[in-house]
Coordinates of C-alpha atoms in Angstrom, one line a residue:
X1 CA 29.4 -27.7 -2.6
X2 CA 31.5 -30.7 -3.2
X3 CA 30.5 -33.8 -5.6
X4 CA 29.6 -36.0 -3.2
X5 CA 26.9 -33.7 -1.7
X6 CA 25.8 -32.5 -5.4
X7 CA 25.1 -36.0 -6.1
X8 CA 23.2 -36.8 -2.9
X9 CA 20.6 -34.7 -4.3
X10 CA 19.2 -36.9 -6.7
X11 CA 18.4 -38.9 -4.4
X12 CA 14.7 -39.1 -2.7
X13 CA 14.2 -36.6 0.5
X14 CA 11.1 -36.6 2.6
X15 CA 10.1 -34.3 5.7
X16 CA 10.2 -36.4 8.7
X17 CA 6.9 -37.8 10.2
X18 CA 4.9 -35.1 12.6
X19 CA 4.7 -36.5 16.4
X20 CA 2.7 -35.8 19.2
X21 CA 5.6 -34.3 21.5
X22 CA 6.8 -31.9 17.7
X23 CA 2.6 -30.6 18.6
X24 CA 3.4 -30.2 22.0
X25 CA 6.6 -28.4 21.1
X26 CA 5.0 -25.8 19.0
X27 CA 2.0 -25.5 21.2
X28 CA 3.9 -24.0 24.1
X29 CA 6.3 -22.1 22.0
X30 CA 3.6 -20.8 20.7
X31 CA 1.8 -19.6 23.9
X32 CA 5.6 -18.0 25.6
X33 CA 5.8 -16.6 21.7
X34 CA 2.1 -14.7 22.4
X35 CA 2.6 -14.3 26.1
X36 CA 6.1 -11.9 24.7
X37 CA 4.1 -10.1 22.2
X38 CA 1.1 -9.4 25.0
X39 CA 3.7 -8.1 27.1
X40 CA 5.6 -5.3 24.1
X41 CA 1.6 -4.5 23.2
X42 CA 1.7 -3.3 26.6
X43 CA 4.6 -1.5 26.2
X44 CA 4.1 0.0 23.3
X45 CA 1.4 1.5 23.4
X46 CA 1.6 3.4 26.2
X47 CA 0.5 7.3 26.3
X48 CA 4.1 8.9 26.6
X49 CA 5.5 6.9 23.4
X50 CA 3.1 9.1 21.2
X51 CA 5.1 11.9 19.5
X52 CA 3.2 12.8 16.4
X53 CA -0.5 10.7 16.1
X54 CA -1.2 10.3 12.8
X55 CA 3.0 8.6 12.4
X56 CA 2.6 6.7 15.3
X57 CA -0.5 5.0 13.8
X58 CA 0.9 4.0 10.8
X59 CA 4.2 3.2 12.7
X60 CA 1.9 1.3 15.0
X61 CA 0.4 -0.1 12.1
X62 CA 3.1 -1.2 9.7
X63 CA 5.0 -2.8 13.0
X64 CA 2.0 -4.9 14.2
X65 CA 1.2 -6.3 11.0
X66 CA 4.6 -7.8 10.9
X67 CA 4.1 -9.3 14.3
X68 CA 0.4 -10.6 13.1
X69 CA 1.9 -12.1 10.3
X70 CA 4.7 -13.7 13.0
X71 CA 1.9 -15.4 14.9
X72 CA 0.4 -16.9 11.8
X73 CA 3.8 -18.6 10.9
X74 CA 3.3 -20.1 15.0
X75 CA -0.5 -20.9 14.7
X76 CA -0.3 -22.9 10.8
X77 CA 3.0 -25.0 12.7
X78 CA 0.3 -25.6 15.5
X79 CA -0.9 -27.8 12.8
X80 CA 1.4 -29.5 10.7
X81 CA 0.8 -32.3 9.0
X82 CA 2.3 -35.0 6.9
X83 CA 0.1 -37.4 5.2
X84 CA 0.2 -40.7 7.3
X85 CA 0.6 -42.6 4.2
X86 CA 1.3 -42.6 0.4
X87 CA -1.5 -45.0 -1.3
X88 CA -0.2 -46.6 -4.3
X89 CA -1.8 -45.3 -7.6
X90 CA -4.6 -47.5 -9.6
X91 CA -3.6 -49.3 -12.5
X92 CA -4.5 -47.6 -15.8
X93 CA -4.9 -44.2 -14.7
X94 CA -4.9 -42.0 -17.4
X95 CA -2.1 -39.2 -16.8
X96 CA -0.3 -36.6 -18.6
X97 CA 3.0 -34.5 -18.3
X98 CA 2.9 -31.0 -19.7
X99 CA 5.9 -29.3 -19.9
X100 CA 6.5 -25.6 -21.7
X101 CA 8.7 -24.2 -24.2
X102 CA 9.1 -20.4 -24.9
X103 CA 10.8 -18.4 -27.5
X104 CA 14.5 -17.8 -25.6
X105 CA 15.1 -21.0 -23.6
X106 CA 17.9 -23.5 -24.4
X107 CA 16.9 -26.3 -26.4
X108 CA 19.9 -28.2 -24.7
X109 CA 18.2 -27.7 -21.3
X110 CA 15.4 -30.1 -22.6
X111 CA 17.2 -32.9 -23.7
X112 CA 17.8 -33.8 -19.6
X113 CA 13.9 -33.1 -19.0
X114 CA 12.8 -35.3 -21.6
X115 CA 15.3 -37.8 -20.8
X116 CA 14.3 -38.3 -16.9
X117 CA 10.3 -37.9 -18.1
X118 CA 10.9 -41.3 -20.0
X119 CA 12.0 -42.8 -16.9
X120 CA 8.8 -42.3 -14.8
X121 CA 7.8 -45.9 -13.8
X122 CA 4.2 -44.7 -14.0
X123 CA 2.6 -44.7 -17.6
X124 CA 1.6 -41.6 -18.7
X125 CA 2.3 -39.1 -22.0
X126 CA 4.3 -36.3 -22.0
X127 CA 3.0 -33.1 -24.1
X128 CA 5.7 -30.5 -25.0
X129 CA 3.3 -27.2 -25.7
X130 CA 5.6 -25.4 -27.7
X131 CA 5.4 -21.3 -28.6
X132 CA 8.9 -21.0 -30.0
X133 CA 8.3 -21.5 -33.6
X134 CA 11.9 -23.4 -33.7
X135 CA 11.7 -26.7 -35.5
X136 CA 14.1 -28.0 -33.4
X137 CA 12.1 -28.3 -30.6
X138 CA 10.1 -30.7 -32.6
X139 CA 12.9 -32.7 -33.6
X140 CA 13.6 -33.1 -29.8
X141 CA 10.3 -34.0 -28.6
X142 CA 10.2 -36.7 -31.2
X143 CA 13.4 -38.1 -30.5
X144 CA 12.6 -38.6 -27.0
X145 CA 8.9 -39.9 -27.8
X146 CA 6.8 -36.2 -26.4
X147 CA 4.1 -35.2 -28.4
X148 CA 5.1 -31.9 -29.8
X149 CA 1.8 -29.2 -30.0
X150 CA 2.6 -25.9 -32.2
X151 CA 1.1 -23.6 -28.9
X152 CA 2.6 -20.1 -30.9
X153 CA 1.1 -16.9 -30.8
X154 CA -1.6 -18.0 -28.1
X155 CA -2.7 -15.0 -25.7
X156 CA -2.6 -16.1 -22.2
X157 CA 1.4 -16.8 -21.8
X158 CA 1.3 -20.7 -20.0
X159 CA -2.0 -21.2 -19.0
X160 CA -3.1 -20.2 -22.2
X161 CA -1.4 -23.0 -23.8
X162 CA -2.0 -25.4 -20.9
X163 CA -6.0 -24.6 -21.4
X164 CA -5.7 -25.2 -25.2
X165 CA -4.1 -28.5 -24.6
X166 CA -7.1 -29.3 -22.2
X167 CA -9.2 -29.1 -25.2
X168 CA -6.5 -31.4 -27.2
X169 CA -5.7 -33.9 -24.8
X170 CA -8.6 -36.5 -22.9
X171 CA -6.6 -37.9 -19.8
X172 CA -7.8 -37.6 -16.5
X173 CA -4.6 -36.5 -14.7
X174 CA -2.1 -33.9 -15.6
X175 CA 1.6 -33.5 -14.1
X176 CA 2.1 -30.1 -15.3
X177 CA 6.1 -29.5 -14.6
X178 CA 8.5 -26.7 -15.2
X179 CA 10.5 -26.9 -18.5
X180 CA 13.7 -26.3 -16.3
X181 CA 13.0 -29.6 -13.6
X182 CA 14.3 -33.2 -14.0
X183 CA 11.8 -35.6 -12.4
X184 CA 12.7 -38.6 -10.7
X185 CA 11.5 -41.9 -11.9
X186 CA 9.3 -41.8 -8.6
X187 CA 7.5 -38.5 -8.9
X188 CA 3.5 -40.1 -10.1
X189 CA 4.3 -42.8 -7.1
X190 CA 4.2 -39.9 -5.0
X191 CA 0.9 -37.9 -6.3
X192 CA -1.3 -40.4 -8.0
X193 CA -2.4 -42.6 -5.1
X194 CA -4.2 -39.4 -3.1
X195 CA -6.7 -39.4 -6.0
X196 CA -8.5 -42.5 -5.1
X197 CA -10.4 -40.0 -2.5
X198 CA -12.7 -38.2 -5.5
X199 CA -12.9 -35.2 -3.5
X200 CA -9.2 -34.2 -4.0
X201 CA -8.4 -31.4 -7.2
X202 CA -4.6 -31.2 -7.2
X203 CA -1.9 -32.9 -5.1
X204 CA 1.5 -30.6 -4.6
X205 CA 4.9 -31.8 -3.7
X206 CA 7.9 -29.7 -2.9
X207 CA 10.2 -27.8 -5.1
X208 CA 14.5 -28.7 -4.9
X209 CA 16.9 -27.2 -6.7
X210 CA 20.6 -28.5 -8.1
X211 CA 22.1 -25.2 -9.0
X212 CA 22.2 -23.3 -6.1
X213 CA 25.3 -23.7 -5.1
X214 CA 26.3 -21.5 -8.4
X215 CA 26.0 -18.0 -6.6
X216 CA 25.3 -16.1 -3.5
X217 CA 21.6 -14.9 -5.3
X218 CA 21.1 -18.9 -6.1
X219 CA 21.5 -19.8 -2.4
X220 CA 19.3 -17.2 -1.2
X221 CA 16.6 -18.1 -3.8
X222 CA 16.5 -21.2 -2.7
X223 CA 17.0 -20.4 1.3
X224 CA 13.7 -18.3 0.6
X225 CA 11.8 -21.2 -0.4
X226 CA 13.0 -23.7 1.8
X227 CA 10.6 -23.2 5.0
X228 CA 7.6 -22.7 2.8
X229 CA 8.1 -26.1 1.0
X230 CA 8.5 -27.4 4.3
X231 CA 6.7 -26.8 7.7
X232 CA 4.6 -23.8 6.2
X233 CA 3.0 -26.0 3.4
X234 CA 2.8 -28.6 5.9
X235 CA 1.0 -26.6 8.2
X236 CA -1.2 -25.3 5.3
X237 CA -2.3 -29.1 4.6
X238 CA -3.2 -29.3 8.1
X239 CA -5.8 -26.3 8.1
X240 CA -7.0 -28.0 4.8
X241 CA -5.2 -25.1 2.5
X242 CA -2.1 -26.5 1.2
X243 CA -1.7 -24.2 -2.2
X244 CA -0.7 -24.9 -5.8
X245 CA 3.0 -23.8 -6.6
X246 CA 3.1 -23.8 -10.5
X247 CA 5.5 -26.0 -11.1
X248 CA 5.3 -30.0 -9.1
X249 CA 1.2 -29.8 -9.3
X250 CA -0.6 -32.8 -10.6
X251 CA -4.1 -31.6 -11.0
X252 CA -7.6 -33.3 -11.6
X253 CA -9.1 -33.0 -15.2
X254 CA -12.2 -32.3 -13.3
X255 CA -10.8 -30.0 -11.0
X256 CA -9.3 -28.2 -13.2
X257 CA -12.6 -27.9 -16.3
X258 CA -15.0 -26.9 -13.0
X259 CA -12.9 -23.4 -12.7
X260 CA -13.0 -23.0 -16.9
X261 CA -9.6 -24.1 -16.9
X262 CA -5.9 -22.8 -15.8
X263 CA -6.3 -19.6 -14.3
X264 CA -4.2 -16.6 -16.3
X265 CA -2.1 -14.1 -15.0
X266 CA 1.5 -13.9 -13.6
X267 CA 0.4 -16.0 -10.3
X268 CA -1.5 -18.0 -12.7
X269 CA -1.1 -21.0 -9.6
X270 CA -2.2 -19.1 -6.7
X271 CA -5.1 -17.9 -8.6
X272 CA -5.7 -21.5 -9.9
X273 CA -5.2 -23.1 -6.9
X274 CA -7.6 -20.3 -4.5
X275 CA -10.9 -21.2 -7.3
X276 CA -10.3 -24.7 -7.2
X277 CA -10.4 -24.5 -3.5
X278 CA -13.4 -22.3 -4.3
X279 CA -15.7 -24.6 -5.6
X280 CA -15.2 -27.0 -2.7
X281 CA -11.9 -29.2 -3.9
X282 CA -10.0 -30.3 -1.6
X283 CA -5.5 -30.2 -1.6
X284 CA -2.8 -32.9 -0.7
X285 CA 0.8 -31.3 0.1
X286 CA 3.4 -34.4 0.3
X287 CA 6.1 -32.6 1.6
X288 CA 8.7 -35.1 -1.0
X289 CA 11.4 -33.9 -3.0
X290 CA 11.1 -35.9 -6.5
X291 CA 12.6 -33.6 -8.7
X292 CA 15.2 -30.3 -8.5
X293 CA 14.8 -27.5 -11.0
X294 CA 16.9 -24.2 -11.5
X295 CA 16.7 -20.8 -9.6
X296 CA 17.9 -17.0 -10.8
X297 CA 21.5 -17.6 -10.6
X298 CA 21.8 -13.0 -10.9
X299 CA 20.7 -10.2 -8.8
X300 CA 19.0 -8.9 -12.0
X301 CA 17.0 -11.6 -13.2
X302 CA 16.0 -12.8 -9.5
X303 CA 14.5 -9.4 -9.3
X304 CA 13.1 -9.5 -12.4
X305 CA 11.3 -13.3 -11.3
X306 CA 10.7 -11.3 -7.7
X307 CA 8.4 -8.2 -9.8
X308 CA 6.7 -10.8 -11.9
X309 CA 5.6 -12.6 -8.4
X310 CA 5.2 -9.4 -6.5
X311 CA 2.7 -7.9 -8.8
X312 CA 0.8 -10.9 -9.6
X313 CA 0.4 -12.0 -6.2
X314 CA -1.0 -8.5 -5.4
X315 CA -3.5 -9.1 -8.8
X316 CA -4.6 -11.8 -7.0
X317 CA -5.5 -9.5 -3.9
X318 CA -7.4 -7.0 -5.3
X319 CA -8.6 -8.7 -8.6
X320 CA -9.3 -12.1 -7.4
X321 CA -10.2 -12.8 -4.1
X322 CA -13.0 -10.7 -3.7
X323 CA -14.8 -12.6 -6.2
X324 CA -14.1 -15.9 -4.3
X325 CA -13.4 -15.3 -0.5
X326 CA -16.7 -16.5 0.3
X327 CA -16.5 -20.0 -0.8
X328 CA -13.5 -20.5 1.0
X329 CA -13.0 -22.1 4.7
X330 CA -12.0 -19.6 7.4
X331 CA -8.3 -21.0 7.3
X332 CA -8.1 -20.9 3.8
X333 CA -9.1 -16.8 3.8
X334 CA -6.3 -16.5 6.6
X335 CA -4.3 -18.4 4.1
X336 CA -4.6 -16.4 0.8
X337 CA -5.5 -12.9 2.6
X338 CA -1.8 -13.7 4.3
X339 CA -0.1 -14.8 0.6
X340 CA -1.4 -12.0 -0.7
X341 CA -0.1 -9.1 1.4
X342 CA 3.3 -10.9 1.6
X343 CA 4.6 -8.1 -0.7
X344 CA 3.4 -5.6 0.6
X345 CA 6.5 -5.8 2.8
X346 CA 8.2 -3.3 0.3
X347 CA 5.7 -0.7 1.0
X348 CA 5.8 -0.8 4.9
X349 CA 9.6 -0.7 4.5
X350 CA 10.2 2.4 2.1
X351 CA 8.1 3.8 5.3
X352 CA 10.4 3.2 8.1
X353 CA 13.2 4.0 5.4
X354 CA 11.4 7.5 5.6
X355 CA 11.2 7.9 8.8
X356 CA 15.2 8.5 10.0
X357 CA 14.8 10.9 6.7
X358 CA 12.1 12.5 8.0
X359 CA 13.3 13.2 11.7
X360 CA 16.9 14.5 10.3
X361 CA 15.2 17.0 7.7
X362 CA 12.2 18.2 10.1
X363 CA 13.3 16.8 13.6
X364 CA 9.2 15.1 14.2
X365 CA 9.3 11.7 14.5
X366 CA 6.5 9.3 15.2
X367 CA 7.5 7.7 18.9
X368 CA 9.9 9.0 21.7
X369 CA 10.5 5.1 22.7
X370 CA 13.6 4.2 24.9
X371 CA 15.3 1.8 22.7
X372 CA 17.2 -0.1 25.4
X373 CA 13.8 -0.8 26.9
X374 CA 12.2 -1.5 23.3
X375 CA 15.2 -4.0 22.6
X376 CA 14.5 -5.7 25.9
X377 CA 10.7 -6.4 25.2
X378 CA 11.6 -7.1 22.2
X379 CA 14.7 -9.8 21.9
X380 CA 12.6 -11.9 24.3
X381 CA 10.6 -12.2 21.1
X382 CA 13.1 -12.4 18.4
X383 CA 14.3 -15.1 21.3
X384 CA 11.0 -17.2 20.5
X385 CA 10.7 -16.8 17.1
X386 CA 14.1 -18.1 16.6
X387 CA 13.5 -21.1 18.6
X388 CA 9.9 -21.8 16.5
X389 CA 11.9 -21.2 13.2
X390 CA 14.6 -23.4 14.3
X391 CA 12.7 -26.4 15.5
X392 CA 10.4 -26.2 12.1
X393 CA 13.9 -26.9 10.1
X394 CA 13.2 -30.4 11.6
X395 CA 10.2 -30.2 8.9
X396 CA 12.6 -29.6 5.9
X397 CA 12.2 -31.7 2.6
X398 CA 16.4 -32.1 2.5
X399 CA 17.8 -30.9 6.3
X400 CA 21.1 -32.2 4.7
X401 CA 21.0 -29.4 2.2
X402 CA 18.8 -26.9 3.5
X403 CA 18.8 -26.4 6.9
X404 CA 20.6 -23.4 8.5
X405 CA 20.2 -19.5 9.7
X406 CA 19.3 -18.8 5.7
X407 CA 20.4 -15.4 5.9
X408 CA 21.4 -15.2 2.2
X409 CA 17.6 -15.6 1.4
X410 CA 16.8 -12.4 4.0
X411 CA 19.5 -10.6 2.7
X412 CA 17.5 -11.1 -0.7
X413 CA 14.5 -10.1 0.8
X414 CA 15.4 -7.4 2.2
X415 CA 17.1 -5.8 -0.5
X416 CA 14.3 -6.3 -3.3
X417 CA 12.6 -3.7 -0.7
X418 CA 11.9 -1.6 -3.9
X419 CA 11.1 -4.2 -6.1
X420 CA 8.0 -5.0 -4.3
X421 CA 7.2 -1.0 -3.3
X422 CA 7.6 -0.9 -7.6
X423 CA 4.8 -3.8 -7.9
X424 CA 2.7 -1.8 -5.2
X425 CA 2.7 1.4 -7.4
X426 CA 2.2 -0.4 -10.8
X427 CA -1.1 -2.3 -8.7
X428 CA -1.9 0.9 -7.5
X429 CA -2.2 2.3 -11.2
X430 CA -3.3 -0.9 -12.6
X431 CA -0.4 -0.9 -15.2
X432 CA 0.4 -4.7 -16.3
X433 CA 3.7 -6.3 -16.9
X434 CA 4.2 -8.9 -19.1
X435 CA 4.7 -13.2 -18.4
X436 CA 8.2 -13.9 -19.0
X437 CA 10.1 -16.7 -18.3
X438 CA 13.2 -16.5 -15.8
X439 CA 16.4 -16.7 -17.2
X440 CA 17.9 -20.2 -17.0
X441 CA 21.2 -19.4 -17.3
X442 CA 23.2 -16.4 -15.7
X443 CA 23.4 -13.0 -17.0
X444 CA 26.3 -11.3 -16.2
X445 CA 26.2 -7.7 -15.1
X446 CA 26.3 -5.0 -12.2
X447 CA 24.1 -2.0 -13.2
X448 CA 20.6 -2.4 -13.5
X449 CA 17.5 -1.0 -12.7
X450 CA 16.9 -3.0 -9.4
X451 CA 20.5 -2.0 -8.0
X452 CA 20.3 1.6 -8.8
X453 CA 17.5 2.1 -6.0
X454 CA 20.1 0.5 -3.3
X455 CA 23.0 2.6 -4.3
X456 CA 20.6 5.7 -4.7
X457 CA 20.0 5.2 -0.7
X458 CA 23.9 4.6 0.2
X459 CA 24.7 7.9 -1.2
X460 CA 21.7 9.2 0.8
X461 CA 22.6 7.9 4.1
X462 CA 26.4 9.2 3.5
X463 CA 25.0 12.6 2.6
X464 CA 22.2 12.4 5.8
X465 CA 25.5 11.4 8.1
X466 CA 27.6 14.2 6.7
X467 CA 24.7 16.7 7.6
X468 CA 23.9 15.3 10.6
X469 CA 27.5 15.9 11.8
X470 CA 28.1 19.1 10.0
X471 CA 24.5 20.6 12.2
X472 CA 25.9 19.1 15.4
X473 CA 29.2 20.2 15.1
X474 CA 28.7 23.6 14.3
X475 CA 24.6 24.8 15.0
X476 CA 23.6 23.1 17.9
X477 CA 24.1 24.3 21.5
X478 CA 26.0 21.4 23.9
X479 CA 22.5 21.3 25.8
X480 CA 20.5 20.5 22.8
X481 CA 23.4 17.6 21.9
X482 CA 22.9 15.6 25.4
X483 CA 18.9 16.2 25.4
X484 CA 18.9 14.7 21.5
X485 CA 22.1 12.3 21.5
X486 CA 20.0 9.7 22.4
X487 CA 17.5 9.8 20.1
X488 CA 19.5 11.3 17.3
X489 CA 22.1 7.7 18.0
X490 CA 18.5 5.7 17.6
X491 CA 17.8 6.9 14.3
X492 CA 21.3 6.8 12.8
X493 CA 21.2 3.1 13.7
X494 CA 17.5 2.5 12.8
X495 CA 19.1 3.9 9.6
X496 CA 21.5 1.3 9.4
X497 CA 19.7 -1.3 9.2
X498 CA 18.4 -0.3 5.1
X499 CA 22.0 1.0 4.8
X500 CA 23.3 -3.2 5.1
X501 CA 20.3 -4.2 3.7
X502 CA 21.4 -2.6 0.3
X503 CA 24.9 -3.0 0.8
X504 CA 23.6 -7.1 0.9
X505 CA 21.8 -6.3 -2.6
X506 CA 25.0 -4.7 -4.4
X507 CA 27.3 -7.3 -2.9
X508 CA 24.9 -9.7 -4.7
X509 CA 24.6 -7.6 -7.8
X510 CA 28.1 -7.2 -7.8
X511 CA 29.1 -10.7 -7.7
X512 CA 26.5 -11.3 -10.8
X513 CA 29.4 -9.6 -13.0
X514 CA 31.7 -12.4 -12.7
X515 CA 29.5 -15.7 -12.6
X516 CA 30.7 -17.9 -14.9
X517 CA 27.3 -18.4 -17.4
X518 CA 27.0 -22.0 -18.1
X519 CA 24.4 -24.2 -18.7
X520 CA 23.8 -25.9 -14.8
X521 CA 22.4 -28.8 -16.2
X522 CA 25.2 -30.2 -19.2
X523 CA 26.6 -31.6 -15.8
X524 CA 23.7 -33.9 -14.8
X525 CA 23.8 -37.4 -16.2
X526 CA 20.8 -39.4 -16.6
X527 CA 21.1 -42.8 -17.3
X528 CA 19.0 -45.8 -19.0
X529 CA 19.0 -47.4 -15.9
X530 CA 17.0 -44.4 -14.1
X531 CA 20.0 -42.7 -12.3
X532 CA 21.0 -39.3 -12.1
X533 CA 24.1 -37.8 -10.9
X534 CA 27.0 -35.5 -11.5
X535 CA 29.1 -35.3 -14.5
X536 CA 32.5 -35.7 -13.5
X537 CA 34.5 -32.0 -14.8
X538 CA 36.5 -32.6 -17.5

């Protein structure tokens, strides 16, 4: 990414305005998008497909609730929504910025977020709630006018110290940003206007980023996010659901004290953001970008960011939204009950990983299905989909910067397979892991427990291939290799697919072992005159 762009992204970025012919768009790619899956149902579940019963349920199963989730991605487009106007904020609101500090991140990294904080044009105080017992993050604070809180040894991780600066603090609205994001002067302009309407609890904006261009796992961290923060949230505000994201949230004081407080636990803003919805508070999503923040720039510690998330989000399943589904709207149910099975995608995939294993080693397999027929039902889908997902890139915050195929951000995906089928198994045996922050600057390295999974099943599928050939060569009569080429062929490439999905993963891990670690932001100049922009390289 050259300087020129770089710089363009401190500039202000907003999704474009919804229309009546986008609706119209969406509704009837919608209804050719259902009209295709209708006509694979058909298909698919026809009589002679079945093999073994019990497999081809849970095949049938696993595959459907992939496409389910696929239609809900079409149905919350159906009704995006951008609010028709930003109201301009009262005077003399009373708001607060707090902003974390935990033992292991750079001081230097705070200098920048203190710096663009002072340049908010909206009043407000900024609260530092500090946990590293370092003095120099006191020094800091004071420099650049913050009011420093000692926040050490408080159980809870950040919402513990958030909810014991509730107690401290008085004002009525609180920014509550990531330690690692530089606002820009506009950011309360953009949030503190929706509160005139007394029914609103928090107001979210969108998330940017101004290091990914440092490494393949950076770009595909931020490719992951950049439909949600876009038409998905959008949609989500439409159906009266947009969620809290952690980091970009201004809250109400009220909001907040009604649900006891920030919510704990390692999706500490889902589970915040479902009880304020609870207890009837409503949710503005401004799809604006007015401030960029970091992502994992290493395979290792975007894994580690991706378990944290992963088995959080499934402590919000089980844990809390049984105690709360009923106080939610319908859409809002759809909305968390489809957040919290996201993950579950690494289960459902170590299945079909299992099945090619399966039919190799014991020759039963769940469906005899003729792929050629199964791939033309299907592209006519994968057809749609593709058109949906590419006209909602007309929602993004920054199309200049984000829009795209995003493949690095499925590659990703894909290959953190066993980092969510790990998060399963720990929610399975209720075993916790504990809050830590994500690395802000690179770690360098190839081996590491999220790799070692991937290059576990390359060795497999060479080892499955050699015995494959080795029984076909040698044990198997030439009538036996026509009637199971076919499906023998199916598998071997059905196979393939987790074989480049982990290549992706060690090609990302591989690359972490020579990223330059540097600090991403000693580069980004803020000025007195509210400006930000790129350091020229020496």
């Amino acid at each position: 990414m050259d300087s020129r762009l770089r710089n363009d992204l401190w500039e202000f970025k907003e999704a474009k305005k919804v229309t009546g012919l986008d609706k119209v768009v969406f509704l009837g790619l919608t209804f050719a998008g259902v009209l295709s899956i209708l006509n694979l149902a058909e298909w698919w579940f026809k009589g002679e497909h079945i093999s073994n019963l019990f497999l081809f349920i849970v095949l049938s199963l696993f595959f459907w609730y992939g496409i389910v989730r696929v239609v809900l991605i079409w149905v919350n487009y159906l009704r995006i929504k951008k609010p028709d106007e930003v109201p301009v904020p009262e005077e003399n609101m009373s708001v607060a910025v707090y902003t974390t500090s935990a033992p292991g991140e750079p001081l230097s990294m705070f200098e920048n977020t203190f710096k663009a904080l002072q340049n908010l044009n909206y009043p407000h105080t900024t609260y530092l709630l500090d946990s590293t017992e370092d003095i120099a993050f006191r020094k800091l604070a004071e420099e650049y006018g913050v009011v420093w809180l000692d926040l050490a040894n408080l159980p809870g991780a950040k919402a513990g110290k958030i909810n014991e600066t509730l107690k401290r603090t008085k004002e009525e609205f609180i920014l509550i940003l990531d330690p690692d994001h530089i606002v820009f002067p506009n950011f309360l302009d953009q949030t503190l206007g929706f509160f005139k309407d007394k029914s609103i609890g928090f107001v979210q904006v969108s998330q940017g980023y101004y290091n990914m261009y440092r490494s393949f796992t950076a770009k595909g961290a931020a490719e992951q996010t950049y439909t949600f923060y876009g038409p998905t949230q959008m949609g989500l505000y439409g159906y009266g659901g947009a969620v809290a994201i952690g980091a970009n949230c201004t809250f109400r004081r009220e909001a907040l004290e009604s649900i006891g407080g920030h919510a704990q636990g390692l999706a500490e803003d889902l589970q915040t953001s479902i009880r304020i919805h609870a207890k009837g508070w409503k949710s503005v999503y401004n799809p604006v970008i007015v401030s960029r923040g970091l992502v994992p720039e290493d395979f290792a510690s975007f894994c580690k960011q991706q378990l944290k998330w992963a088995r959080g989000v499934f402590e919000l399943l089980f844990d809390e939204m049984p105690n709360v589904l009923k106080d939610l709207t319908f859409w809002q149910k759809i909305t968390y009950l489809s957040i919290g099975t996201y993950y579950l995608f690494g289960a459902i995939t170590a299945f079909f990983i299992f099945i090619p294993l399966l039919f190799f080693v014991t020759k039963i397999t769940p469906a005899i299905m003729d792929f050629t027929e199964f791939f033309i039902h299907g592209s006519i889908v994968l057809l749609i989909a593709v058109l949906i997902y590419a006209y909602a890139q007309r929602f993004l915050c920054d199309r200049k910067t984000e829009k795209g195929f995003h493949w690095r951000g499925m590659v990703l995906k894909y290959s953190c397979w066993p980092v969510f089928a790990y998060a399963f198994y720990l929610t399975l045996i209720n075993k916790k892991i504990p809050y830590i922050p994500t690395a802000k600057i690179a770690v360098k390295g190839f081996m590491n427990p999220f790799v070692k999974p991937l290059l576990m099943y390359c060795v497999l599928f060479l080892l499955m291939l050699i015995g494959v050939y080795v029984e076909r060569r040698y044990y198997i009569s030439e009538s036996e290799l026509i009637f199971t080429a076919e499906r023998t062929w199916a598998m071997i490439g059905f196979s393939m697919i987790a074989l480049v999905q982990s290549i992706g993963g060690i090609g990302a891990a591989y690359q972490s072992m020579y990223i330059k670690a540097e600090n991403a932001w000693n580069r980004i100049n803020i000025s007195s005159d509210k400006k930000i922009n790129i350091k020229k390289k020496n």
